[in-house]
Short mmCIF file of C-alpha atoms in Angstrom, two decimals:
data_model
loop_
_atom_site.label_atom_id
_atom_site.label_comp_id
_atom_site.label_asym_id
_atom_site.label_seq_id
_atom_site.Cartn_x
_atom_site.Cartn_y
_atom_site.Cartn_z
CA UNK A 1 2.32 10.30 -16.39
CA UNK A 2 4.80 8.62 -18.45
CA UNK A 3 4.35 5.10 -19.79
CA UNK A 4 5.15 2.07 -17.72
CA UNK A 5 6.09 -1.10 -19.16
CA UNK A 6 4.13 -3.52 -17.59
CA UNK A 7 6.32 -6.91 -18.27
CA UNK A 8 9.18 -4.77 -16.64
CA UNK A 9 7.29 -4.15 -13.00
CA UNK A 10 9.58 -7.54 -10.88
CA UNK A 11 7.87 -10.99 -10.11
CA UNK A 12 10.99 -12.55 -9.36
CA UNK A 13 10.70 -13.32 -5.58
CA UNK A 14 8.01 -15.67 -4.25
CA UNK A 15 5.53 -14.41 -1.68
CA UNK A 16 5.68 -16.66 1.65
CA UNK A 17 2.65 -17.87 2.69
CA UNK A 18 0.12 -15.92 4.71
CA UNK A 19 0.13 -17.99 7.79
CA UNK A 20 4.19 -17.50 8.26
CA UNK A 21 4.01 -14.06 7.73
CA UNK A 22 4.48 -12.28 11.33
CA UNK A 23 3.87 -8.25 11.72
CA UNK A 24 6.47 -6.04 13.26
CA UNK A 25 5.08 -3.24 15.10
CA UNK A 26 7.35 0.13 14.65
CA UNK A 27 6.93 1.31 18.40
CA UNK A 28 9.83 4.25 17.99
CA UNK A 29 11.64 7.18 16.17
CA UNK A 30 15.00 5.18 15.48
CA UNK A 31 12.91 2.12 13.67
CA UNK A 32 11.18 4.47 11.77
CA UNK A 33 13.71 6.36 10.22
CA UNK A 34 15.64 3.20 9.49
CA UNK A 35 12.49 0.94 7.99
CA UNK A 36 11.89 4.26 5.36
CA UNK A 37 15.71 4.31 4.70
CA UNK A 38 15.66 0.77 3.89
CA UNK A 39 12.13 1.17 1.59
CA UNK A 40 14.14 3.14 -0.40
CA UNK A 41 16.34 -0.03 -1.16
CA UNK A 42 13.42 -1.89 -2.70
CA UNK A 43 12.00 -2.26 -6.37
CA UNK A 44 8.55 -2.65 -5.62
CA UNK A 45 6.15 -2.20 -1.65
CA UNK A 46 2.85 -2.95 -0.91
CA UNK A 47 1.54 -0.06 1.07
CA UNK A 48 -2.07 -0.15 3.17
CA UNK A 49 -3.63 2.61 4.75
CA UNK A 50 -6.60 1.97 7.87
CA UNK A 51 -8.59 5.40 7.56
CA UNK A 52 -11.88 7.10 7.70
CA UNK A 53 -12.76 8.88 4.52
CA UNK A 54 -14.94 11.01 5.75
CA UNK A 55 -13.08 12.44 8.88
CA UNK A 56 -10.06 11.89 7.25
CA UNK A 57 -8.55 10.25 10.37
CA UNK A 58 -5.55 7.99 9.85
CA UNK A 59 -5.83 4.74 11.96
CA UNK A 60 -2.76 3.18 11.15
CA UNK A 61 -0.12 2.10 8.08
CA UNK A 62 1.50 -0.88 7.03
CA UNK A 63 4.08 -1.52 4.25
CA UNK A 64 5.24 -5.09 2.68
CA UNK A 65 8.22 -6.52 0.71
CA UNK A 66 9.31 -10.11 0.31
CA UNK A 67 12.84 -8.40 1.68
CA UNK A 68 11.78 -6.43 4.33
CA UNK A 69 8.97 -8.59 5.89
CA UNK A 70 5.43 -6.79 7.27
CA UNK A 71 5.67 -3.80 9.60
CA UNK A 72 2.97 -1.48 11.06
CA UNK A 73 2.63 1.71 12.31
CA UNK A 74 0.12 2.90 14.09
CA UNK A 75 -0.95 6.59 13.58
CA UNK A 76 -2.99 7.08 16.63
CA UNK A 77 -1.60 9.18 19.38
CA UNK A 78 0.92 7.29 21.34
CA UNK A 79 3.40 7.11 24.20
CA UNK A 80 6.23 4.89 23.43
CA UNK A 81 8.62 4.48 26.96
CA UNK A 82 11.76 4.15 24.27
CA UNK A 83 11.48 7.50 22.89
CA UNK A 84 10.02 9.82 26.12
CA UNK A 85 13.27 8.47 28.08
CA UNK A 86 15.80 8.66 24.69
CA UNK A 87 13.89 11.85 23.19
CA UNK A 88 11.48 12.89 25.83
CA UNK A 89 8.40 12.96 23.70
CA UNK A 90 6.30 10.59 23.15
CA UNK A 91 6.11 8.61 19.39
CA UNK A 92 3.63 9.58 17.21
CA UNK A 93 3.55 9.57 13.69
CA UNK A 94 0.96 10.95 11.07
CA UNK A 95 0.19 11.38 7.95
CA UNK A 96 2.99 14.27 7.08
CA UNK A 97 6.18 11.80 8.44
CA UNK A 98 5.32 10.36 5.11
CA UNK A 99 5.20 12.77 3.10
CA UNK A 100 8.67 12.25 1.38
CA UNK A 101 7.88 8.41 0.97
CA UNK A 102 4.50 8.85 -0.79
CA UNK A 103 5.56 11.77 -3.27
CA UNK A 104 9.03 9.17 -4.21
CA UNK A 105 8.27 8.38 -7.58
CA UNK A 106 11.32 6.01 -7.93
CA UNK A 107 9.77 4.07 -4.49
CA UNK A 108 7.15 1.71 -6.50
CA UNK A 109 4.11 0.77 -4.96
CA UNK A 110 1.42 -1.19 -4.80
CA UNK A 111 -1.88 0.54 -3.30
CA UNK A 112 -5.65 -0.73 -3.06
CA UNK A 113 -8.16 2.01 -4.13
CA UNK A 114 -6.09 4.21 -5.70
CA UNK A 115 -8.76 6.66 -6.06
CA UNK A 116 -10.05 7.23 -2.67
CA UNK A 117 -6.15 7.08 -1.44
CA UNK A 118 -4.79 10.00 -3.65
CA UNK A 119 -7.92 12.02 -3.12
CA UNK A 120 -7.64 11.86 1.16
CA UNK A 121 -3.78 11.95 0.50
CA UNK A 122 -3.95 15.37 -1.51
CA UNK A 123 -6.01 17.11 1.21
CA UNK A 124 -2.75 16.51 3.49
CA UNK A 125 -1.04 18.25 0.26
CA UNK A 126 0.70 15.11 -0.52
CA UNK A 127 1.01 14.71 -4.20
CA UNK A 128 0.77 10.26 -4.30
CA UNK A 129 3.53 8.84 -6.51
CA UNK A 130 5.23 6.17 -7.80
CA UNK A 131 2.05 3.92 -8.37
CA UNK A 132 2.41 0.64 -10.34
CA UNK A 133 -0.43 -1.71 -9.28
CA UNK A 134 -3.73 -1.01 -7.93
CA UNK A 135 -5.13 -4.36 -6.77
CA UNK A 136 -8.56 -2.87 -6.34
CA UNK A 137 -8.82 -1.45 -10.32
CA UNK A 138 -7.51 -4.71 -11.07
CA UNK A 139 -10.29 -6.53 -9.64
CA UNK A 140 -12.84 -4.97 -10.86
CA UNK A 141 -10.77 -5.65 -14.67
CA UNK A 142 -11.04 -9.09 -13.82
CA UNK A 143 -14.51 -9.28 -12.85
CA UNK A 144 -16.52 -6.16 -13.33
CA UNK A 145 -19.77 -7.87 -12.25
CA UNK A 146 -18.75 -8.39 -8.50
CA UNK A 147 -20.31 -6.37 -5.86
CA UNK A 148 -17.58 -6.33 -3.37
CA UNK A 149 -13.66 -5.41 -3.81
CA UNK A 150 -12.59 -5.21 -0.25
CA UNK A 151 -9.10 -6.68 0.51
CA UNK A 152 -11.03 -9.30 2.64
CA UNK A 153 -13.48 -10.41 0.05
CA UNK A 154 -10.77 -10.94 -2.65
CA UNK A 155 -8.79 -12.82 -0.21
CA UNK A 156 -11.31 -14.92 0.41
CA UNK A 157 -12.57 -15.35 -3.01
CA UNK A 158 -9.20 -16.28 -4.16
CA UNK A 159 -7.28 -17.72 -1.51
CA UNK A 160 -10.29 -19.29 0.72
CA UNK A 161 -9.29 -17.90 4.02
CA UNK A 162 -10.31 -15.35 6.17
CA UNK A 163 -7.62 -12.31 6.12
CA UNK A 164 -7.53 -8.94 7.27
CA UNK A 165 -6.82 -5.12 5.41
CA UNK A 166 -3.12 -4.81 5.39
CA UNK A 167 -0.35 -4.54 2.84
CA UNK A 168 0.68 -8.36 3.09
CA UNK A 169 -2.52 -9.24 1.63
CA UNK A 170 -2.56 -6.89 -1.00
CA UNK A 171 0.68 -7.59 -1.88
CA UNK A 172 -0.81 -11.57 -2.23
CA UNK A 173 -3.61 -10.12 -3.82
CA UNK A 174 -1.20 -8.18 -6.29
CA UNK A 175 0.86 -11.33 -7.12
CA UNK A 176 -1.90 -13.35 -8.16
CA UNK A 177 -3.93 -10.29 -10.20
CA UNK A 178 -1.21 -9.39 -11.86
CA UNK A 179 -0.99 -13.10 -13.55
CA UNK A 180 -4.34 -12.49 -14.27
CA UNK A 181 -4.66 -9.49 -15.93
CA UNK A 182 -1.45 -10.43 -18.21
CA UNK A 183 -3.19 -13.71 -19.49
CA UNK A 184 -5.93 -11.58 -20.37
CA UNK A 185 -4.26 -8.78 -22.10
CA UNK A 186 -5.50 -6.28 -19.80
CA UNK A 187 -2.91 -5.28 -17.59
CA UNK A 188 -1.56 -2.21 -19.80
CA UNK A 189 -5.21 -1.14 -19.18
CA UNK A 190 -4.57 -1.22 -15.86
CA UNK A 191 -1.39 0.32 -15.48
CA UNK A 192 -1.51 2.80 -18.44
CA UNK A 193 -5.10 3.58 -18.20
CA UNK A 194 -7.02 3.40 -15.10
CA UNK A 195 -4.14 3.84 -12.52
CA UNK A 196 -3.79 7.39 -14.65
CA UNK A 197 -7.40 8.17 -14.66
CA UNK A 198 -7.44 7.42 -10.72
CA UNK A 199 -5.73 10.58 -10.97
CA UNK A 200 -8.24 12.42 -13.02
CA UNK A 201 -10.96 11.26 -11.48
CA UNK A 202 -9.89 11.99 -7.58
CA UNK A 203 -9.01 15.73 -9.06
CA UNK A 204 -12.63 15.79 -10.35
CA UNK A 205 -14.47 14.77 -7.18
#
């Protein structure tokens, strides 16, 4: 993996607050294809998978930018009336739809559990790029000695309020780690360190 400059990754745009932030539910082929046309548009996403490790089952996905706003897709089998009258089938999408999206290197993104997510990702052969925060590794930089990392327990923990697992968060999450690690010195670590080893590691297990 080639080095990444971490002062270069943006922090230009302010994150709205988590209260105003409304989801948009992608119910149909024609939203689909244009939200992952218009990710390709943006400098930096916030990406959040709901799945069980162990079955690998995909629950659902949800993406955030401060441009596009929150969306999720839900990967369970589904009958949308838009697309059995316009295509006659119903809309369901899983975990190969995004193939092309994941394995963009020049689409950067922002993932919790790197680890975990590459190694479930790669038994779909789907080769995870484009990495350039990992809010989970960068918890655990920050405080090594906690005993939870969930999305929900560093929401709390930092921003006092009861949230759930989903990209918006983590993008949050991201905003305010990221500060963090760079007063520190520690976010090269991060980014040219243990995001590669994630790599390594998932390989390995």
């Amino acid at each position: 993996l080639s080095y990444i400059d971490p002062t270069k990754i943006s922090k230009e745009v302010e994150v709205p607050e988590i209260k105003n932030q409304k989801e948009i539910a992608i119910e149909n082929k024609k939203d689909f294809e244009k939200l992952l046309e218009n990710i390709k548009k943006e400098k930096e996403v916030s990406i959040f998978f709901d799945y069980s490790p162990d079955t690998t089952r995909f629950f659902n996905f949800n993406i955030f930018s401060p441009t596009l706003g929150f969306y999720n897709i839900n990967m369970e089998e589904q009958k949308s009336l838009l697309d059995i009258i316009v295509f006659d089938e119903a809309f369901n999408i899983n975990i190969n739809n995004l193939k092309d999206f994941l394995e963009d290197e020049n689409i950067k993104k922002i993932v919790f559990d790197s680890k975990n997510l590459i190694k479930i990702l790669e038994y779909f052969n789907i080769n995870l790029k484009g990495i350039i925060f990992d809010t989970h590794l960068a918890s655990y930089i920050k405080d090594p000695a906690r005993t939870s990392y969930s999305i929900k327990d560093l929401a709390f923990n930092i921003f006092g309020v009861e949230q759930q697992d989903n990209a918006y968060v983590n993008y949050k999450l991201y905003k305010e780690l990221y500060e963090d690690l760079k007063k520190t010195d520690t976010l090269d670590l991060l980014i040219n360190i243990e995001i590669p080893n994630s790599y390594v590691l998932s390989n390995m297990e």
